[in-house]
Tab-separated table of C-alpha atoms in Angstrom:
chain	number	residue	atom	x	y	z
E	1	MET	CA	0.692	-25.125	0.909
E	2	ASN	CA	4.143	-23.914	-0.056
E	3	ILE	CA	3.810	-20.189	-0.820
E	4	ILE	CA	6.421	-17.820	-2.246
E	5	PHE	CA	5.818	-14.064	-2.505
E	6	ALA	CA	7.919	-12.265	-5.124
E	7	ILE	CA	8.035	-8.513	-4.526
E	8	ASN	CA	9.978	-5.485	-5.748
E	9	VAL	CA	9.408	-3.409	-2.592
E	10	PRO	CA	11.355	-3.438	0.712
E	11	TYR	CA	10.510	-6.099	3.303
E	12	PRO	CA	9.540	-6.337	6.105
E	13	PHE	CA	9.741	-2.588	6.795
E	14	GLY	CA	8.566	-0.180	4.130
E	15	MET	CA	5.534	1.616	2.779
E	16	ALA	CA	2.092	0.421	1.659
E	17	GLY	CA	3.190	-2.409	-0.635
E	18	SER	CA	5.526	-3.831	1.994
E	19	MET	CA	2.752	-3.920	4.582
E	20	ARG	CA	0.174	-5.425	2.221
E	21	ILE	CA	2.443	-8.381	1.489
E	22	ARG	CA	3.549	-8.658	5.111
E	23	LEU	CA	-0.029	-9.028	6.330
E	24	PHE	CA	-0.816	-11.666	3.700
E	25	ALA	CA	2.391	-13.621	4.384
E	26	GLU	CA	2.044	-13.595	8.173
E	27	TYR	CA	-1.575	-14.766	8.028
E	28	LEU	CA	-0.704	-17.626	5.658
E	29	SER	CA	2.232	-18.606	7.845
E	30	ASN	CA	-0.125	-18.778	10.818
E	31	GLN	CA	-2.309	-21.168	8.801
E	32	LYS	CA	0.601	-23.644	8.808
E	33	SER	CA	1.561	-22.838	5.228
E	34	LYS	CA	5.265	-22.715	4.441
E	35	THR	CA	5.610	-19.045	3.506
E	36	LYS	CA	8.620	-17.111	2.195
E	37	VAL	CA	9.175	-13.665	0.672
E	38	LEU	CA	11.700	-13.012	-2.123
E	39	ILE	CA	12.721	-9.393	-2.754
E	40	THR	CA	13.929	-8.656	-6.274
E	41	ASN	CA	15.560	-5.236	-6.456
E	42	GLN	CA	14.357	-2.788	-3.802
E	43	ASP	CA	16.178	-1.713	-0.647
E	44	ASN	CA	15.378	1.262	1.601
E	45	GLY	CA	18.273	0.686	3.993
E	46	LEU	CA	15.994	-0.427	6.850
E	47	ASN	CA	16.094	-4.179	6.274
E	48	GLU	CA	18.671	-6.940	6.377
E	49	ILE	CA	19.377	-8.797	3.150
E	50	LYS	CA	17.671	-11.842	4.707
E	51	GLY	CA	16.019	-12.831	7.965
E	52	VAL	CA	12.831	-13.906	9.705
E	53	HIS	CA	10.084	-11.492	10.767
E	54	ASN	CA	6.957	-12.661	12.632
E	55	GLY	CA	7.565	-16.219	11.473
E	56	VAL	CA	8.057	-15.374	7.789
E	57	TYR	CA	11.451	-15.982	6.183
E	58	TYR	CA	12.564	-13.342	3.655
E	59	SER	CA	15.629	-12.877	1.478
E	60	SER	CA	16.855	-10.635	-1.328
E	61	LEU	CA	17.962	-12.003	-4.668
E	62	PHE	CA	20.363	-9.102	-5.041
E	63	ASP	CA	23.839	-9.532	-3.607
E	64	ARG	CA	25.039	-6.037	-2.687
E	65	LYS	CA	28.637	-7.086	-3.429
E	66	LEU	CA	27.689	-7.942	-7.013
E	67	PRO	CA	27.844	-5.203	-9.709
E	68	TYR	CA	24.294	-4.383	-10.751
E	69	TYR	CA	24.823	-5.075	-14.475
E	70	ILE	CA	26.089	-8.573	-13.630
E	71	PHE	CA	23.072	-9.094	-11.373
E	72	LEU	CA	20.712	-8.145	-14.239
E	73	PHE	CA	22.469	-10.611	-16.566
E	74	LEU	CA	22.229	-13.434	-14.016
E	75	TYR	CA	18.749	-12.479	-12.776
E	76	PRO	CA	16.650	-15.012	-14.786
E	77	PHE	CA	18.970	-17.848	-13.743
E	78	LEU	CA	18.918	-16.749	-10.091
E	79	VAL	CA	15.111	-16.683	-10.144
E	80	PHE	CA	14.836	-20.192	-11.609
E	81	LYS	CA	17.406	-21.578	-9.181
E	82	LYS	CA	15.674	-20.008	-6.170
E	83	LEU	CA	12.194	-21.220	-7.125
E	84	ARG	CA	13.530	-24.723	-7.777
E	85	LEU	CA	15.225	-24.810	-4.368
E	86	GLU	CA	12.080	-23.580	-2.603
E	87	ARG	CA	9.702	-25.891	-4.460
E	88	ASN	CA	7.915	-28.663	-2.627
E	89	ILE	CA	8.480	-31.689	-4.848
E	90	LYS	CA	5.173	-33.153	-3.635
E	91	GLY	CA	3.332	-30.214	-5.229
E	92	ASN	CA	0.907	-27.619	-3.867
E	93	ASN	CA	3.273	-24.723	-4.707
E	94	PHE	CA	2.098	-21.131	-5.108
E	95	LEU	CA	3.844	-18.014	-6.346
E	96	VAL	CA	2.211	-14.659	-5.528
E	97	ILE	CA	3.738	-11.777	-7.493
E	98	TYR	CA	3.227	-8.253	-6.199
E	99	GLY	CA	2.618	-6.066	-9.217
E	100	ASP	CA	1.928	-6.287	-12.915
E	101	THR	CA	4.037	-7.997	-15.587
E	102	ASP	CA	7.418	-6.384	-16.290
E	103	ILE	CA	11.129	-7.103	-16.678
E	104	TYR	CA	11.404	-8.287	-13.084
E	105	THR	CA	8.278	-10.430	-12.891
E	106	LEU	CA	8.482	-12.211	-16.259
E	107	PRO	CA	11.366	-14.524	-15.207
E	108	PHE	CA	9.333	-15.464	-12.121
E	109	ILE	CA	6.254	-16.254	-14.208
E	110	ILE	CA	8.143	-18.380	-16.733
E	111	SER	CA	10.232	-20.196	-14.099
E	112	ALA	CA	7.232	-20.860	-11.863
E	113	LYS	CA	5.230	-22.248	-14.768
E	114	ILE	CA	8.055	-24.618	-15.747
E	115	LEU	CA	8.394	-25.767	-12.124
E	116	GLY	CA	4.672	-26.380	-11.627
E	117	TYR	CA	3.724	-23.463	-9.368
E	118	LYS	CA	0.258	-21.929	-9.369
E	119	ILE	CA	0.765	-18.230	-10.131
E	120	ILE	CA	-1.228	-15.269	-8.782
E	121	LEU	CA	-0.680	-11.589	-9.606
E	122	ASP	CA	-1.507	-8.994	-6.923
E	123	ILE	CA	-2.165	-5.765	-8.844
E	124	VAL	CA	-2.698	-2.533	-6.879
E	125	GLU	CA	-2.384	0.170	-9.530
E	126	ASP	CA	-2.680	0.878	-13.246
E	127	ARG	CA	0.856	1.957	-14.048
E	128	VAL	CA	-0.060	2.983	-17.593
E	129	LEU	CA	-1.974	5.916	-16.088
E	130	THR	CA	0.835	7.222	-13.880
E	131	GLN	CA	1.678	10.928	-14.050
E	132	GLU	CA	4.767	10.654	-11.869
E	133	LYS	CA	8.169	11.407	-13.364
E	134	LEU	CA	9.802	8.142	-14.398
E	135	SER	CA	13.397	7.286	-15.154
E	136	ILE	CA	14.326	6.012	-18.611
E	137	LEU	CA	14.643	2.471	-17.218
E	138	ALA	CA	11.219	2.754	-15.555
E	139	ARG	CA	9.641	3.929	-18.815
E	140	ILE	CA	11.246	1.042	-20.714
E	141	ASN	CA	10.020	-1.384	-18.051
E	142	LEU	CA	6.490	0.047	-18.270
E	143	PHE	CA	6.444	-0.302	-22.067
E	144	PHE	CA	7.874	-3.828	-21.892
E	145	GLY	CA	5.301	-4.839	-19.286
E	146	GLY	CA	2.441	-3.764	-21.524
E	147	MET	CA	3.901	-5.635	-24.490
E	148	ILE	CA	4.336	-8.946	-22.674
E	149	PHE	CA	1.096	-8.946	-20.654
E	150	PRO	CA	-1.038	-10.796	-23.272
E	151	LEU	CA	1.563	-13.591	-23.366
E	152	ALA	CA	2.419	-13.671	-19.661
E	153	VAL	CA	-1.206	-13.719	-18.526
E	154	ARG	CA	-1.676	-17.062	-20.305
E	155	LEU	CA	0.744	-18.569	-17.807
E	156	VAL	CA	-1.007	-17.111	-14.753
E	157	ASP	CA	-3.737	-18.852	-12.716
E	158	GLY	CA	-5.443	-15.926	-10.975
E	159	ILE	CA	-5.358	-12.174	-10.327
E	160	ILE	CA	-5.972	-10.174	-7.151
E	161	VAL	CA	-6.845	-6.474	-7.449
E	162	ILE	CA	-7.344	-3.682	-4.939
E	163	SER	CA	-10.177	-1.661	-6.540
E	164	LYS	CA	-13.368	-1.935	-8.562
E	165	TYR	CA	-11.661	-0.174	-11.468
E	166	LEU	CA	-8.927	-2.827	-11.637
E	167	GLU	CA	-11.454	-5.618	-11.154
E	168	LYS	CA	-13.464	-4.394	-14.141
E	169	LYS	CA	-10.332	-3.894	-16.251
E	170	TYR	CA	-8.892	-7.365	-15.749
E	171	LYS	CA	-12.223	-9.161	-16.010
E	172	SER	CA	-12.673	-7.483	-19.392
E	173	ILE	CA	-9.298	-8.570	-20.818
E	174	THR	CA	-8.866	-12.061	-19.362
E	175	LYS	CA	-10.934	-15.104	-18.473
E	176	LEU	CA	-8.833	-15.732	-15.368
E	177	PRO	CA	-10.492	-15.652	-11.930
E	178	VAL	CA	-10.173	-12.100	-10.557
E	179	LEU	CA	-10.685	-11.322	-6.857
E	180	LEU	CA	-10.943	-7.878	-5.267
E	181	ILE	CA	-9.136	-7.663	-1.919
E	182	THR	CA	-9.031	-4.103	-0.659
E	183	VAL	CA	-6.521	-2.645	1.808
E	184	SER	CA	-6.014	-4.004	5.319
E	185	ALA	CA	-5.291	-1.989	8.461
E	186	ALA	CA	-2.171	-3.404	10.076
E	187	ASN	CA	-2.929	-1.553	13.323
E	188	LEU	CA	-6.531	-2.737	13.687
E	189	ASN	CA	-5.757	-5.406	16.268
E	190	THR	CA	-2.888	-3.677	18.044
E	191	LYS	CA	-3.310	-2.031	21.418
E	192	ARG	CA	-4.412	1.564	21.067
E	193	ILE	CA	-1.786	4.067	22.117
E	194	SER	CA	-3.121	6.370	24.818
E	195	LYS	CA	-3.853	9.874	23.688
E	196	VAL	CA	-2.105	12.798	25.350
E	197	LYS	CA	-4.642	14.044	27.912
E	198	LYS	CA	-4.056	17.753	27.573
E	199	LYS	CA	-3.031	19.319	24.286
E	200	GLU	CA	-2.314	22.868	23.315
E	201	PHE	CA	-2.999	22.367	19.622
E	202	ILE	CA	-5.414	20.547	17.320
E	203	GLU	CA	-3.185	18.263	15.258
E	204	ILE	CA	-4.047	17.514	11.628
E	205	ALA	CA	-1.976	14.664	10.205
E	206	TYR	CA	-1.165	13.161	6.818
E	207	SER	CA	1.008	10.080	6.172
E	208	GLY	CA	2.380	8.474	3.067
E	209	SER	CA	4.347	9.404	0.007
E	210	PHE	CA	4.513	12.886	-1.432
E	211	GLY	CA	3.768	11.940	-5.027
E	212	ARG	CA	1.602	13.930	-7.384
E	213	LYS	CA	-1.361	11.586	-6.863
E	214	ASP	CA	-1.357	12.252	-3.100
E	215	GLY	CA	-2.391	15.920	-3.332
E	216	VAL	CA	-0.214	17.095	-0.440
E	217	GLU	CA	0.027	20.568	-1.967
E	218	TYR	CA	-3.769	20.957	-1.636
E	219	LEU	CA	-3.593	19.948	2.025
E	220	ILE	CA	-0.804	22.448	2.729
E	221	GLU	CA	-2.748	25.232	1.028
E	222	ALA	CA	-5.920	24.289	2.929
E	223	PHE	CA	-4.018	24.284	6.217
E	224	ASN	CA	-2.539	27.710	5.544
E	225	GLN	CA	-6.031	29.091	4.954
E	226	ILE	CA	-7.301	27.462	8.154
E	227	LYS	CA	-4.419	29.037	10.095
E	228	TYR	CA	-5.849	32.470	9.372
E	229	LYS	CA	-8.946	31.559	11.399
E	230	TYR	CA	-7.521	29.192	14.035
E	231	ASP	CA	-4.149	29.801	15.669
E	232	ASN	CA	-4.222	26.531	17.655
E	233	VAL	CA	-3.816	24.116	14.728
E	234	ARG	CA	-0.744	22.220	13.571
E	235	LEU	CA	-0.132	20.091	10.472
E	236	ILE	CA	2.021	16.957	10.680
E	237	LEU	CA	3.264	15.369	7.450
E	238	ILE	CA	4.442	11.826	8.216
E	239	GLY	CA	6.935	10.400	5.754
E	240	THR	CA	9.931	11.329	3.687
E	241	PRO	CA	9.337	13.743	0.799
E	242	LYS	CA	10.759	12.765	-2.556
E	243	LYS	CA	13.927	14.489	-3.669
E	244	GLY	CA	13.117	17.979	-4.864
E	245	PHE	CA	10.023	18.366	-2.669
E	246	THR	CA	10.038	22.001	-1.623
E	247	ASN	CA	7.234	24.353	-0.852
E	248	LYS	CA	7.517	27.969	0.196
E	249	ASN	CA	4.218	27.579	2.044
E	250	ILE	CA	5.721	25.220	4.638
E	251	SER	CA	5.795	27.240	7.854
E	252	LYS	CA	6.847	26.595	11.447
E	253	ASP	CA	3.347	25.217	12.071
E	254	ILE	CA	3.993	22.327	9.668
E	255	GLU	CA	6.125	19.392	10.832
E	256	ILE	CA	7.675	16.914	8.371
E	257	THR	CA	8.687	13.847	10.352
E	258	GLY	CA	10.643	11.781	7.824
E	259	TYR	CA	10.402	7.981	8.039
E	260	LEU	CA	9.109	6.664	11.374
E	261	ASN	CA	9.312	3.133	12.766
E	262	ASP	CA	6.016	1.333	13.355
E	263	HIS	CA	5.662	2.372	17.006
E	264	ASP	CA	6.405	6.061	16.426
E	265	TYR	CA	4.201	6.093	13.348
E	266	GLN	CA	1.227	4.671	15.242
E	267	ALA	CA	1.866	7.118	18.081
E	268	LYS	CA	1.698	10.052	15.658
E	269	LEU	CA	-1.569	8.820	14.167
E	270	SER	CA	-3.101	8.114	17.565
E	271	ASN	CA	-2.178	11.499	18.988
E	272	ALA	CA	-3.552	13.437	16.021
E	273	ASP	CA	-7.053	14.884	16.162
E	274	ILE	CA	-7.891	14.776	12.443
E	275	LEU	CA	-6.368	12.488	9.795
E	276	CYS	CA	-6.306	13.429	6.104
E	277	MET	CA	-6.177	11.467	2.854
E	278	THR	CA	-5.994	13.881	-0.080
E	279	ARG	CA	-5.616	11.937	-3.345
E	280	ILE	CA	-6.242	14.065	-6.424
E	281	ASP	CA	-8.761	13.560	-9.209
E	282	SER	CA	-6.521	11.764	-11.716
E	283	LYS	CA	-7.083	8.501	-13.554
E	284	PHE	CA	-4.059	6.975	-11.807
E	285	ALA	CA	-5.270	7.954	-8.327
E	286	GLN	CA	-8.806	6.764	-9.086
E	287	ALA	CA	-7.568	3.359	-10.285
E	288	GLY	CA	-5.918	2.331	-7.009
E	289	PHE	CA	-6.969	2.612	-3.378
E	290	PRO	CA	-5.236	4.534	-0.548
E	291	PHE	CA	-3.619	2.072	1.853
E	292	LYS	CA	-3.363	4.697	4.588
E	293	LEU	CA	-7.148	4.982	4.823
E	294	GLY	CA	-7.505	1.643	6.608
E	295	GLU	CA	-4.799	2.541	9.123
E	296	TYR	CA	-6.419	5.913	9.757
E	297	LEU	CA	-9.828	4.407	10.458
E	298	ALA	CA	-8.366	1.805	12.819
E	299	THR	CA	-7.258	4.584	15.201
E	300	ALA	CA	-10.895	5.659	15.769
E	301	LYS	CA	-9.865	9.201	14.809
E	302	PRO	CA	-12.026	11.189	12.379
E	303	VAL	CA	-10.837	11.093	8.794
E	304	VAL	CA	-11.147	13.684	6.059
E	305	ALA	CA	-10.722	11.961	2.685
E	306	THR	CA	-11.147	13.029	-0.894
E	307	ASP	CA	-13.917	11.123	-2.645
E	308	VAL	CA	-11.795	9.032	-5.000
E	309	SER	CA	-11.662	5.397	-6.091
E	310	ASP	CA	-13.949	3.142	-3.975
E	311	VAL	CA	-13.913	5.230	-0.783
E	312	SER	CA	-17.624	6.089	-0.890
E	313	LEU	CA	-18.509	2.423	-1.543
E	314	TYR	CA	-17.250	1.505	1.924
E	315	LEU	CA	-17.809	4.705	3.929
E	316	ASP	CA	-20.696	7.139	4.371
E	317	HIS	CA	-20.181	10.891	4.360
E	318	LEU	CA	-20.637	12.555	7.785
E	319	GLN	CA	-21.263	9.181	9.427
E	320	ASP	CA	-17.986	7.258	9.146
E	321	ILE	CA	-15.876	9.840	7.345
E	322	VAL	CA	-15.921	13.398	6.003
E	323	LEU	CA	-15.609	13.368	2.221
E	324	ALA	CA	-14.079	16.270	0.331
E	325	LYS	CA	-13.883	16.942	-3.393
E	326	PRO	CA	-10.546	15.829	-4.857
E	327	SER	CA	-8.133	18.517	-6.099
E	328	ASP	CA	-10.243	21.167	-4.341
E	329	THR	CA	-8.626	23.295	-1.630
E	330	LYS	CA	-11.871	24.964	-0.542
E	331	SER	CA	-13.598	21.617	-0.051
E	332	LEU	CA	-10.695	20.458	2.137
E	333	VAL	CA	-10.882	23.663	4.182
E	334	ASP	CA	-14.626	23.229	4.746
E	335	SER	CA	-14.254	19.545	5.688
E	336	ILE	CA	-11.428	20.072	8.158
E	337	GLU	CA	-13.080	23.137	9.660
E	338	LEU	CA	-16.273	21.159	10.240
E	339	LEU	CA	-14.324	18.806	12.505
E	340	ILE	CA	-12.335	21.559	14.208
E	341	LYS	CA	-15.583	23.204	15.286
E	342	SER	CA	-17.171	20.050	16.699
E	343	PRO	CA	-15.208	17.786	19.074
E	344	GLU	CA	-18.320	15.634	19.596
E	345	LYS	CA	-18.695	15.059	15.862
E	346	ARG	CA	-15.029	14.115	15.715
E	347	LYS	CA	-15.586	11.419	18.321
E	348	VAL	CA	-18.708	9.934	16.723
E	349	ILE	CA	-17.303	9.871	13.190
E	350	GLY	CA	-14.038	8.381	14.459
E	351	GLU	CA	-15.737	5.519	16.295
E	352	ASN	CA	-18.061	4.800	13.366
E	353	GLY	CA	-15.085	4.795	11.034
E	354	ARG	CA	-13.347	2.170	13.138
E	355	LYS	CA	-16.421	-0.077	12.979
E	356	LYS	CA	-16.342	0.117	9.180
E	357	CYS	CA	-12.630	-0.654	9.314
E	358	GLU	CA	-13.322	-3.837	11.277
E	359	LYS	CA	-15.798	-4.854	8.579
E	360	TYR	CA	-14.005	-3.945	5.349
E	361	PHE	CA	-10.303	-3.401	6.105
E	362	ASN	CA	-9.707	-6.274	8.505
E	363	PRO	CA	-6.385	-8.105	7.908
E	364	GLU	CA	-7.801	-11.429	9.096
E	365	ILE	CA	-10.829	-11.276	6.823
E	366	ASN	CA	-8.943	-10.008	3.775
E	367	SER	CA	-6.032	-12.431	4.138
E	368	LYS	CA	-8.470	-15.324	4.505
E	369	MET	CA	-9.962	-14.241	1.177
E	370	LEU	CA	-6.546	-14.781	-0.408
E	371	PHE	CA	-6.169	-18.162	1.314
E	372	ASP	CA	-9.594	-19.308	0.101
E	373	PHE	CA	-8.810	-18.022	-3.409
E	374	MET	CA	-5.703	-20.191	-3.465
E	375	LYS	CA	-7.695	-23.237	-2.398
E	376	THR	CA	-10.167	-22.610	-5.239
E	377	ILE	CA	-7.379	-22.324	-7.805
E	378	ASN	CA	-5.711	-25.445	-6.445
E	379	SER	CA	-8.866	-27.582	-6.572
């Protein structure tokens, strides 16, 4: 197979979307498929404009020397030219688009259809439900995406989704084959980083973005309440807060790391004692699935997670995970305190959680699902 991924997130180093595509692409490359990643418009300053990472070639369509308005004008032509150059004239070409239909993906869909590619959408959220602040351009793009979806979906051959909610939604509005592939833990098969033998503090850690859906403010408030009872706890927030993120409740006992490379990130997770996923009870948060959860479970550390989306379909409360009520500070306090009080329970829940990770959030298993889906579409 000749497989092109079209994405609007950084590659190869970035957040959840970057890693989801990276795991898919690297697996397919290892299956002797010719695999490339095209980045449309996103750059976090960590990646080269083109290169090879773990056997997968990637390149950006955007020339940083080119004025952005000229790039937007030329964009549809650049997309067609690139897909034509990358096409295998003997056939068996696939285009996997990360995300829903919008201004950036429509030229890919139309060009790929003209050139004979099989087209798959990988949809991980319901953007219509977002409560995040959006720029004017983002709002226009969101509106445009909704308008063109009925037309664009007629040109598509299959859809991948990340949650039961999205599976139900797209099965109800299209006759296309829809496959649920949940998150994969990139660190599942990497060597575990040794834990510090003697620690002065119990470390509670969170990683990810600091968006409204993530409920970080509830975690900070819960931690501050826990501090009144336990003076040997620390909270580590892994990631870079969005511009304007301030909180008067952030004390010296709370560390904000900023962006970490893969090794340092895994070290932080592995050295923590309790890992937290705190998505709120919103329609947007419920529609997706937290990527970080798989990575947490792979460390064999106990996880406190709010009971949102499909979490309870994969994991059992007090066996593989400790579930808290979303958007509920008291529930988070009780859940974290339960683990603080019982080191033995922490160990058992952590090991059970890793076993579930190997079953449900395994990169090999989930990427093979995509590979098999492609074969079905191509038959």
